[in-house]
Coordinates of C-alpha atoms in Angstrom, one line a residue:
G1 CA 157.4 67.8 161.8
A2 CA 155.3 70.8 161.0
S3 CA 151.9 69.1 160.7
L4 CA 152.0 66.1 163.0
W5 CA 148.6 67.3 164.1
S6 CA 147.0 68.3 160.8
H7 CA 143.3 67.3 160.9
A8 CA 141.0 66.3 163.7
S9 CA 139.6 63.5 161.6
S10 CA 143.0 61.8 161.5
L11 CA 144.2 63.0 164.8
L12 CA 144.2 59.7 166.7
M13 CA 145.8 57.9 163.8
I14 CA 148.6 60.5 163.7
F15 CA 149.1 60.3 167.4
Y16 CA 149.3 56.5 167.2
V17 CA 151.9 56.6 164.4
L18 CA 154.0 59.3 166.1
Y19 CA 153.8 57.4 169.4
N20 CA 155.1 54.2 167.8
F21 CA 157.7 55.7 165.6
F22 CA 159.0 57.8 168.5
H23 CA 159.4 54.5 170.5
L24 CA 161.1 52.9 167.5
T25 CA 163.6 55.7 167.3
L26 CA 164.4 55.4 171.0
H27 CA 164.8 51.6 170.6
T28 CA 167.0 51.9 167.5
H29 CA 169.3 54.7 168.6
K30 CA 169.1 54.4 172.4
P31 CA 169.8 58.1 173.0
H32 CA 170.7 59.6 176.3
F33 CA 169.2 63.0 175.4
V34 CA 166.3 63.6 173.1
A35 CA 165.1 66.9 171.7
L36 CA 161.8 66.9 169.8
H37 CA 160.6 70.0 168.0
C38 CA 157.1 70.4 166.6
Q39 CA 155.3 73.1 164.7
E40 CA 151.5 73.7 164.3
V41 CA 150.8 72.0 167.7
G42 CA 147.2 71.1 167.5
G43 CA 147.2 71.1 163.7
K44 CA 145.5 73.3 161.2
N45 CA 142.2 72.8 163.1
Y46 CA 143.8 73.6 166.4
E47 CA 140.6 74.9 168.0
E48 CA 139.2 71.4 167.8
S49 CA 142.4 69.4 168.3
M50 CA 144.3 71.3 171.0
T51 CA 142.5 69.6 173.9
H52 CA 144.0 66.3 172.8
V53 CA 147.7 67.4 172.8
D54 CA 148.3 67.5 176.6
S55 CA 146.8 64.0 177.1
F56 CA 149.0 62.7 174.3
V57 CA 152.1 64.1 175.8
K58 CA 151.3 62.7 179.3
E59 CA 150.7 59.3 177.7
L60 CA 154.0 59.5 176.0
L61 CA 155.8 60.5 179.2
S62 CA 154.3 57.6 181.1
S63 CA 154.9 55.0 178.4
D64 CA 157.3 52.0 178.9
A65 CA 159.8 53.3 176.3
M66 CA 160.2 56.5 178.4
K67 CA 160.7 54.8 181.8
E68 CA 164.5 55.3 181.7
Y69 CA 164.1 59.0 181.0
N70 CA 163.6 60.4 184.5
R71 CA 163.7 64.1 183.6
A72 CA 161.7 65.9 180.9
R73 CA 160.8 69.5 179.9
V74 CA 157.9 70.0 177.6
Y75 CA 156.9 73.4 176.3
L76 CA 153.6 73.7 174.3
D77 CA 152.4 77.0 173.0
E78 CA 148.7 76.3 172.9
N79 CA 147.0 79.6 173.7
Y80 CA 145.5 80.3 170.3
K81 CA 143.2 82.9 171.7
S82 CA 146.2 85.2 172.1
Q83 CA 147.0 85.6 168.4
E84 CA 149.5 88.3 169.2
H85 CA 151.7 85.8 170.9
F86 CA 150.5 82.4 169.6
T87 CA 153.2 80.4 167.7
A88 CA 151.9 76.8 167.9
L89 CA 155.4 75.6 168.7
G90 CA 156.1 72.5 170.8
S91 CA 159.5 71.8 172.2
C92 CA 160.1 68.6 174.2
Y93 CA 163.3 67.4 175.9
F94 CA 164.0 64.1 177.5
V95 CA 167.0 63.2 179.7
H96 CA 168.1 59.6 180.4
E97 CA 168.9 58.5 183.9
S98 CA 172.5 57.9 183.0
L99 CA 173.1 61.6 182.5
K100 CA 174.1 63.5 185.6
N101 CA 174.1 67.2 186.6
I102 CA 172.2 68.5 183.6
H103 CA 171.4 72.2 183.9
Q104 CA 169.2 74.6 182.0
F105 CA 169.5 78.3 181.7
D106 CA 167.1 80.6 183.5
F107 CA 166.8 83.7 181.3
K108 CA 165.3 85.9 184.1
A109 CA 167.8 84.9 186.8
K110 CA 170.6 84.7 184.2
K111 CA 172.1 81.5 185.7
F112 CA 171.9 77.8 185.1
K113 CA 169.6 75.7 187.2
K114 CA 169.7 71.9 187.7
V115 CA 167.1 69.9 185.8
A116 CA 165.1 67.6 188.0
G117 CA 161.8 65.8 187.5
K118 CA 159.3 66.1 184.7
E119 CA 157.6 69.4 183.9
I120 CA 155.1 70.4 181.3
Y121 CA 154.4 74.0 180.4
S122 CA 151.4 74.5 178.2
D123 CA 148.7 77.1 177.3
T124 CA 151.0 80.2 177.4
L125 CA 154.8 80.1 177.6
E126 CA 155.2 83.7 178.9
S127 CA 154.9 82.4 182.5
T128 CA 158.3 80.5 182.4
S129 CA 161.7 82.1 182.3
M130 CA 163.4 78.8 181.2
L131 CA 163.1 79.7 177.5
E132 CA 162.6 82.7 175.2
K133 CA 159.9 83.0 172.6
E134 CA 159.5 85.6 169.9
K135 CA 157.1 86.1 167.1
F136 CA 158.2 87.7 163.9
P137 CA 157.2 91.3 163.3
Q138 CA 154.1 91.5 161.1
D139 CA 155.7 93.7 158.5
Y140 CA 157.9 90.7 157.4
F141 CA 155.0 89.0 155.7
P142 CA 151.6 90.6 156.4
E143 CA 149.5 87.8 154.7
V144 CA 150.1 85.1 157.3
C145 CA 150.6 84.5 161.0
L146 CA 154.3 84.9 161.6
L147 CA 156.3 82.7 163.9
L148 CA 158.8 82.6 166.5
L149 CA 162.0 81.9 168.4
L150 CA 162.3 79.4 171.2
L151 CA 165.6 79.0 173.1
F152 CA 166.4 76.1 175.4
R153 CA 169.9 76.6 176.8
H154 CA 172.3 74.1 178.2
A155 CA 175.9 73.6 177.0
F156 CA 174.4 74.6 173.6
D157 CA 171.3 76.4 172.5
L158 CA 168.4 74.5 170.9
V159 CA 166.2 76.7 168.7
N160 CA 162.8 75.7 167.4
I161 CA 161.8 77.7 164.3
H162 CA 158.9 77.9 161.8
L163 CA 159.4 80.2 158.8
F164 CA 156.9 81.3 156.2
H165 CA 155.5 79.2 153.4
D166 CA 155.0 79.9 149.7
A167 CA 151.5 81.4 149.5
S168 CA 151.2 80.9 145.8
N169 CA 152.9 78.6 143.3
L170 CA 152.2 81.1 140.6
V171 CA 154.0 83.9 142.5
A172 CA 156.9 81.5 143.5
W173 CA 157.9 80.7 139.9
E174 CA 157.8 84.3 138.6
N175 CA 161.4 85.1 139.8
S176 CA 164.6 83.3 140.7
P177 CA 165.0 83.4 143.6
S178 CA 161.3 83.9 144.6
V179 CA 159.9 86.7 146.6
Y180 CA 159.1 84.1 149.4
S181 CA 162.7 83.0 149.5
G182 CA 163.8 86.6 150.1
T183 CA 161.3 86.9 153.0
R184 CA 162.6 83.7 154.6
Q185 CA 166.2 84.9 154.1
K186 CA 165.3 88.1 156.0
A187 CA 163.6 86.2 158.8
L188 CA 166.3 83.6 159.2
G189 CA 168.9 86.4 159.3
Y190 CA 166.9 88.0 162.1
V191 CA 166.8 84.8 164.1
L192 CA 170.6 84.2 163.7
D193 CA 171.3 87.8 164.8
R194 CA 169.0 87.2 167.8
I195 CA 170.8 84.0 168.8
T196 CA 174.2 85.6 168.6
D197 CA 173.2 88.8 170.3
Q198 CA 175.9 90.2 172.6
R199 CA 173.7 89.6 175.6
Y200 CA 174.5 85.9 175.5
D201 CA 177.7 83.9 175.5
K202 CA 178.5 82.6 172.1
V203 CA 177.8 78.9 172.6
P204 CA 177.2 76.3 169.9
Y205 CA 173.6 76.1 168.7
F206 CA 171.3 73.7 166.9
L207 CA 168.5 75.2 164.8
F208 CA 165.8 72.8 163.7
G209 CA 162.2 73.1 162.6
D210 CA 160.1 73.8 159.5
F211 CA 162.2 76.3 157.6
N212 CA 159.8 76.0 154.6
F213 CA 162.8 76.1 152.3
R214 CA 161.7 75.4 148.8
L215 CA 163.4 74.5 145.6
D216 CA 164.0 77.4 143.2
S217 CA 160.6 77.1 141.4
K218 CA 161.5 78.9 138.3
Q219 CA 164.7 76.8 137.7
V220 CA 163.0 73.5 138.6
I221 CA 160.1 74.1 136.2
E222 CA 162.5 75.2 133.4
S223 CA 164.4 71.9 134.0
L224 CA 161.3 69.7 134.2
C225 CA 159.6 71.3 131.2
S226 CA 162.6 72.2 129.0
T227 CA 160.9 70.9 125.8
A228 CA 157.3 71.7 126.7
I229 CA 155.1 74.4 125.4
M230 CA 153.7 76.8 127.9
Q231 CA 150.1 78.0 128.0
T232 CA 148.9 80.8 130.3
V233 CA 145.2 80.9 131.4
R234 CA 143.9 84.1 132.8
A235 CA 140.8 84.7 134.9
A236 CA 138.0 86.3 132.9
D237 CA 137.0 88.9 135.6
T238 CA 140.5 90.1 136.7
N239 CA 142.7 89.1 133.8
E240 CA 145.2 87.8 136.4
V241 CA 147.0 84.5 135.7
D242 CA 144.9 81.7 137.0
K243 CA 147.0 78.7 135.9
V244 CA 150.0 77.8 133.8
I245 CA 150.0 74.6 131.7
F246 CA 153.0 73.0 130.1
R247 CA 152.3 70.5 127.3
E248 CA 154.5 68.2 125.3
S249 CA 155.1 69.5 121.8
D250 CA 154.0 66.1 120.3
N251 CA 152.5 63.0 121.9
D252 CA 149.0 64.6 121.6
R253 CA 150.1 67.6 123.5
K254 CA 149.9 65.7 126.8
V255 CA 150.0 67.9 129.9
V256 CA 153.4 67.7 131.6
L257 CA 152.8 70.2 134.4
Q258 CA 150.0 72.3 135.6
I259 CA 150.5 75.0 138.3
E260 CA 147.9 77.1 140.0
K261 CA 148.0 79.0 143.3
K262 CA 147.8 75.8 145.3
L263 CA 148.4 73.2 142.6
F264 CA 151.6 71.7 141.4
N265 CA 150.6 68.7 139.3
Y266 CA 153.6 67.1 137.6
I267 CA 153.2 64.1 135.4
N268 CA 155.9 62.0 137.0
Q269 CA 156.3 62.0 140.8
D270 CA 159.1 59.4 140.6
V271 CA 161.6 62.2 139.8
F272 CA 161.2 63.4 143.4
R273 CA 161.8 59.9 144.8
E274 CA 164.4 58.4 142.6
N275 CA 167.8 58.4 144.4
N276 CA 165.8 60.1 147.2
G277 CA 165.3 63.1 145.0
T278 CA 169.0 64.1 145.4
L279 CA 169.3 65.1 141.8
L280 CA 167.1 68.1 142.6
L281 CA 169.3 69.3 145.5
E282 CA 171.0 71.6 143.0
F283 CA 167.8 73.7 143.1
D284 CA 167.8 73.7 147.0
K285 CA 169.6 77.1 147.3
E286 CA 168.1 79.0 150.2
L287 CA 170.6 77.9 152.8
S288 CA 173.6 78.9 150.6
V289 CA 173.2 82.6 151.7
F290 CA 174.1 81.5 155.2
K291 CA 177.0 79.1 154.3
D292 CA 179.4 81.1 156.6
R293 CA 177.0 80.9 159.6
L294 CA 175.1 77.6 159.3
C295 CA 176.1 74.0 158.6
E296 CA 174.1 70.9 157.7
L297 CA 175.1 67.3 157.3
E298 CA 174.6 65.7 153.8
I299 CA 171.0 65.2 152.9
S300 CA 170.3 61.6 151.7
F301 CA 166.5 61.4 152.3
P302 CA 163.7 62.5 150.0
P303 CA 162.0 65.9 150.2
S304 CA 160.1 66.1 153.5
Y305 CA 157.0 67.9 152.2
P306 CA 154.2 67.8 151.0
Y307 CA 153.2 64.1 151.7
S308 CA 149.7 62.8 151.2
E309 CA 147.7 62.8 154.4
D310 CA 145.8 59.8 153.1
C311 CA 147.1 57.1 155.4
S312 CA 146.9 54.5 152.6
Q313 CA 149.5 56.5 150.6
G314 CA 152.5 57.1 152.9
K315 CA 155.0 57.6 150.1
Q316 CA 152.9 59.7 147.8
Y317 CA 153.3 63.5 147.5
M318 CA 150.3 65.7 147.3
N319 CA 150.0 67.7 144.1
T320 CA 149.7 71.0 146.0
R321 CA 153.3 72.1 146.0
C322 CA 156.6 71.2 144.4
P323 CA 158.2 68.7 146.9
A324 CA 161.0 70.2 148.9
W325 CA 163.2 69.7 151.9
C326 CA 161.3 72.0 154.3
D327 CA 162.2 70.3 157.5
R328 CA 165.9 70.5 158.4
I329 CA 168.4 70.3 161.3
L330 CA 171.0 73.0 161.0
M331 CA 173.8 74.0 163.3
S332 CA 176.5 76.6 163.9
T333 CA 180.0 75.9 162.9
S334 CA 181.0 75.3 166.5
A335 CA 178.1 72.8 166.9
R336 CA 179.2 71.0 163.8
D337 CA 182.7 70.7 165.3
L338 CA 181.1 69.0 168.3
V339 CA 179.2 66.6 166.1
L340 CA 182.0 65.9 163.7
K341 CA 184.9 65.4 166.1
P342 CA 187.8 63.4 164.5
E343 CA 187.1 60.4 166.8
T344 CA 183.4 60.3 165.8
D345 CA 182.4 57.0 164.3
E346 CA 180.4 57.8 161.1
K347 CA 178.2 54.7 161.8
L348 CA 176.9 56.5 164.9
L349 CA 176.0 59.6 163.0
T350 CA 172.7 59.6 161.3
Y351 CA 170.7 62.3 159.5
D352 CA 167.5 60.9 158.1
N353 CA 163.7 61.0 158.0
I354 CA 161.3 58.9 160.1
G355 CA 158.6 56.6 158.7
P356 CA 159.5 56.8 155.0
N357 CA 156.7 54.4 154.0
V358 CA 154.1 55.5 156.6
C359 CA 151.7 58.4 156.7
M360 CA 153.0 60.9 159.2
G361 CA 151.0 64.0 158.1
D362 CA 152.0 66.3 155.2
H363 CA 155.6 66.7 156.7
K364 CA 157.9 63.8 157.2
P365 CA 159.8 64.1 160.5
V366 CA 163.6 64.4 160.2
F367 CA 166.1 63.4 162.9
L368 CA 169.8 63.7 163.7
S369 CA 171.5 61.2 165.9
F370 CA 175.1 61.7 167.2
R371 CA 177.4 61.3 170.2
L372 CA 178.7 64.0 172.4
T373 CA 181.4 63.6 175.1
T374 CA 180.6 65.0 178.5
G375 CA 183.5 66.1 180.7
A376 CA 185.9 66.3 177.7
G377 CA 189.5 66.3 178.7
K378 CA 188.7 64.7 182.1
P379 CA 189.8 61.2 183.2
N380 CA 186.2 60.0 183.5
A381 CA 184.8 61.5 180.3
H382 CA 181.8 59.7 178.9
K383 CA 180.3 59.6 175.5
H384 CA 176.5 60.1 175.3
K385 CA 174.2 59.7 172.4
C386 CA 171.9 62.6 171.5
C387 CA 168.9 62.5 169.2
V388 CA 167.2 65.6 167.9
V389 CA 163.9 65.2 166.0
Q390 CA 162.1 67.7 163.8

């Protein structure tokens, strides 16, 4: 997930939890191919934490749970000193020994090359031609560091993505849809156009990462506070809105919701957890713009962000943002057809989160497990289980 490495103080704990849950996922689903995408490699305090990332990855690769995965490709964009190119993306791919003749596309040589052994690329990714990386143009959203496109090409493309967050809750709720939603829409459209550029064959693709998709703030607040009375508080020096408070009309005018730039404090967090929060999916609208280009399996897990980073409160949300399904695994229509073949056993198809009751950082990782048939149409065709983790 986007912040598996959030704070240096909890770094070892997060590594330990990730290590164990990654092993648990392998044990439960027994995949033959694993794709793991991370954002904010090194965490928010990456200058302090980045030195620990490589050692963690090497420990993971040498662990008992990985002994049957005899090929691996790990790409870690760690060179934070080059802000022009730095994306903090991490993309890891593990291939089981039962899979034969796996090839990866070389973008410079423009041909497929056989995957053998275990290789780690870190620091800067510009030195390898086995992927493509892009950072969004600065004019898309000048207030933040803009991120990226990573391509790993085989029979299908795997794309790691990190879109822009909502900088202010106050701005987000002014309009429906919000200005931030429009920025993400523009950026995602750019990525999709880039993937389907005429320079490449049109192959199925999986797009997974931290999309930072948010619920429609204005509509959510209007729904949660339909009978409340709104109070606007302005800053004395600038007269700009500093906070918005919603109070019950009776019951001693109890505060129902208070929002500030980085505060979203709702009186009842259970609404985001009951039935896995699925009643709020009606306000999850950002993907609808791309309904003809992108597909997603049915969401049945709670919003993936913003979870408490206090490891004693694994199920609690922080009161910084309205909970939302930021972390997603999307796919092209042709990729969906691969996943949802008529003979697919629904019991072998899983789209869920990892560690629902355990602290995993402020984002809860999401995974998709499914089976693909290699050598389709041939007498010796085999079904192999794939697992992609965001």
